[in-house]
Amino acid sequence: LVSDNQKRFGVEDLDILRLFVETFSGKYQQLVLRSQLEEKNKNLETALKEIEQKNQEINNIITHQKEIIRKRTKSIEEKNLMLLELIAVNSHNLREPLTRILGLLEICSTSDYEELMSTILPYLKQSAEDLDKTIKNTISKSSGVVNTARLLD
């Protein structure tokens, strides 16, 4: 499509010129839109990289928190086990001398003074000493369990 001094554009060329302008304008808009699309794609890629980085940070935090929870759970389970062992030992060890004392006291009500002084009182004293020893041992073990539990924290 050429216009020069010999041939000028006329009314009959109007349709062709309009088609040319529309084609040129369409091509221009296509280039502008492609440029905008490329820019938006770059922005999306940057955003995607940031999201992936943040997801990795979140996953690292979650992994760290799970490890802390695992360690604390293990510590609590160990403390509970130590306490259960202490309770089992103490309930048996404390009950045994106490039961002897209660039994001996029951016998006292049917015994005479001589039998009480010669036989039952030494057993009663021994059982009371055993109970005292068991209580002291229990306190010592309890302190050890508490101190160990504190160390596990």
Coordinates of C-alpha atoms in Angstrom, one line a residue:
L1 CA 0.0 0.0 0.0
V2 CA 1.8 3.1 -1.2
S3 CA 0.8 6.7 -1.7
D4 CA 3.1 9.1 -3.5
N5 CA 3.0 12.2 -5.6
Q6 CA 1.5 10.3 -8.6
K7 CA -1.2 8.4 -6.7
R8 CA -2.8 9.7 -3.6
F9 CA -5.1 7.8 -1.2
G10 CA -8.6 8.4 -2.2
V11 CA -12.1 7.5 -0.9
E12 CA -12.0 4.2 -2.7
D13 CA -8.9 3.3 -0.6
L14 CA -10.7 4.0 2.7
D15 CA -11.8 0.4 3.3
I16 CA -8.3 -0.9 2.7
L17 CA -6.8 1.8 4.9
R18 CA -9.3 1.0 7.7
L19 CA -8.4 -2.7 7.4
F20 CA -4.7 -1.8 7.5
V21 CA -5.2 0.4 10.6
E22 CA -7.2 -2.3 12.3
T23 CA -4.6 -4.9 11.5
F24 CA -1.8 -2.6 12.7
S25 CA -3.7 -1.7 15.8
G26 CA -4.5 -5.3 16.5
K27 CA -0.9 -6.3 16.1
Y28 CA 0.1 -3.5 18.4
Q29 CA -2.4 -4.5 21.1
Q30 CA -1.2 -8.1 20.8
L31 CA 2.4 -7.0 21.4
V32 CA 1.3 -4.8 24.4
L33 CA -0.7 -7.7 25.8
R34 CA 2.1 -10.1 25.3
S35 CA 4.5 -7.7 27.1
Q36 CA 2.0 -7.3 30.0
L37 CA 1.5 -11.1 30.2
E38 CA 5.3 -11.7 30.3
E39 CA 5.5 -9.1 33.1
K40 CA 2.7 -10.7 35.1
N41 CA 4.2 -14.2 34.5
K42 CA 7.5 -12.9 36.0
N43 CA 5.6 -11.5 39.0
L44 CA 3.8 -14.8 39.4
E45 CA 7.1 -16.7 39.3
T46 CA 8.6 -14.4 41.9
A47 CA 5.5 -14.8 44.1
L48 CA 5.7 -18.6 43.6
K49 CA 9.3 -18.7 44.7
E50 CA 8.5 -16.6 47.8
I51 CA 5.6 -19.0 48.6
E52 CA 7.9 -22.0 48.2
Q53 CA 10.5 -20.4 50.5
K54 CA 7.8 -19.6 53.1
N55 CA 6.5 -23.2 52.9
Q56 CA 10.0 -24.5 53.5
E57 CA 10.3 -22.2 56.5
I58 CA 7.0 -23.4 57.8
N59 CA 7.9 -27.1 57.2
N60 CA 11.2 -26.5 59.1
I61 CA 9.3 -24.9 62.0
I62 CA 6.8 -27.8 62.1
T63 CA 9.7 -30.4 62.0
H64 CA 11.4 -28.5 64.9
Q65 CA 8.1 -28.4 66.9
K66 CA 7.5 -32.1 66.3
E67 CA 11.0 -32.9 67.7
I68 CA 10.4 -30.7 70.7
I69 CA 7.0 -32.4 71.3
R70 CA 8.6 -35.8 70.9
K71 CA 11.3 -35.1 73.4
R72 CA 8.9 -33.6 75.9
T73 CA 6.5 -36.5 75.5
K74 CA 9.4 -39.0 76.1
S75 CA 10.5 -37.0 79.2
I76 CA 7.0 -37.1 80.6
E77 CA 6.7 -40.8 79.9
E78 CA 10.0 -41.4 81.7
K79 CA 8.8 -39.3 84.7
N80 CA 5.5 -41.2 84.8
L81 CA 7.3 -44.5 84.7
M82 CA 9.6 -43.5 87.5
L83 CA 6.6 -42.3 89.6
L84 CA 4.7 -45.5 88.9
E85 CA 7.7 -47.6 90.1
L86 CA 8.0 -45.4 93.2
I87 CA 4.4 -45.7 94.0
A88 CA 4.4 -49.5 93.5
V89 CA 7.5 -50.0 95.7
N90 CA 6.3 -47.6 98.4
S91 CA 2.8 -49.0 98.6
H92 CA 4.2 -52.5 99.2
N93 CA 7.1 -51.5 101.4
L94 CA 5.0 -49.1 103.6
R95 CA 2.1 -51.5 104.0
E96 CA 4.1 -54.4 105.2
P97 CA 5.6 -53.0 108.4
L98 CA 2.3 -51.1 109.1
T99 CA 0.3 -54.3 108.8
R100 CA 2.7 -56.0 111.3
I101 CA 2.2 -53.1 113.7
L102 CA -1.5 -53.2 113.4
G103 CA -1.5 -57.0 113.9
L104 CA 0.7 -56.8 116.9
L105 CA -1.5 -54.1 118.4
E106 CA -4.5 -56.4 117.9
I107 CA -2.7 -59.1 119.8
C108 CA -1.9 -56.7 122.6
S109 CA -5.5 -56.5 123.6
T110 CA -5.6 -60.2 124.3
S111 CA -2.1 -60.6 125.9
D112 CA -1.0 -60.3 129.5
Y113 CA 1.6 -57.8 130.6
E114 CA 4.5 -60.3 130.8
E115 CA 3.9 -61.6 127.2
L116 CA 3.4 -58.0 126.0
M117 CA 6.7 -56.9 127.4
S118 CA 8.8 -59.9 126.5
T119 CA 7.5 -60.9 123.1
I120 CA 5.2 -58.4 121.4
L121 CA 6.9 -55.1 122.4
P122 CA 10.2 -56.1 120.7
Y123 CA 8.3 -57.1 117.5
L124 CA 6.4 -53.9 117.7
K125 CA 9.6 -51.9 118.1
Q126 CA 11.2 -53.7 115.2
S127 CA 8.2 -53.2 113.0
A128 CA 8.1 -49.5 113.9
E129 CA 11.8 -49.2 113.1
D130 CA 11.2 -51.0 109.8
L131 CA 8.4 -48.5 109.0
D132 CA 10.6 -45.6 109.9
K133 CA 13.4 -46.9 107.7
T134 CA 11.0 -47.5 104.8
I135 CA 9.6 -44.0 105.1
K136 CA 13.1 -42.5 105.1
N137 CA 14.0 -44.6 102.1
T138 CA 10.8 -43.5 100.4
I139 CA 11.6 -39.8 101.0
S140 CA 15.1 -40.3 99.7
K141 CA 13.8 -42.1 96.6
S142 CA 11.1 -39.5 96.1
S143 CA 13.7 -36.7 96.2
G144 CA 15.8 -38.6 93.7
V145 CA 12.9 -39.1 91.4
V146 CA 12.0 -35.4 91.6
N147 CA 15.6 -34.3 91.0
T148 CA 15.8 -36.7 88.0
A149 CA 12.5 -35.4 86.7
R150 CA 13.9 -31.9 86.9
L151 CA 17.0 -32.9 85.0
L152 CA 14.8 -34.5 82.3
D153 CA 13.2 -31.1 81.7

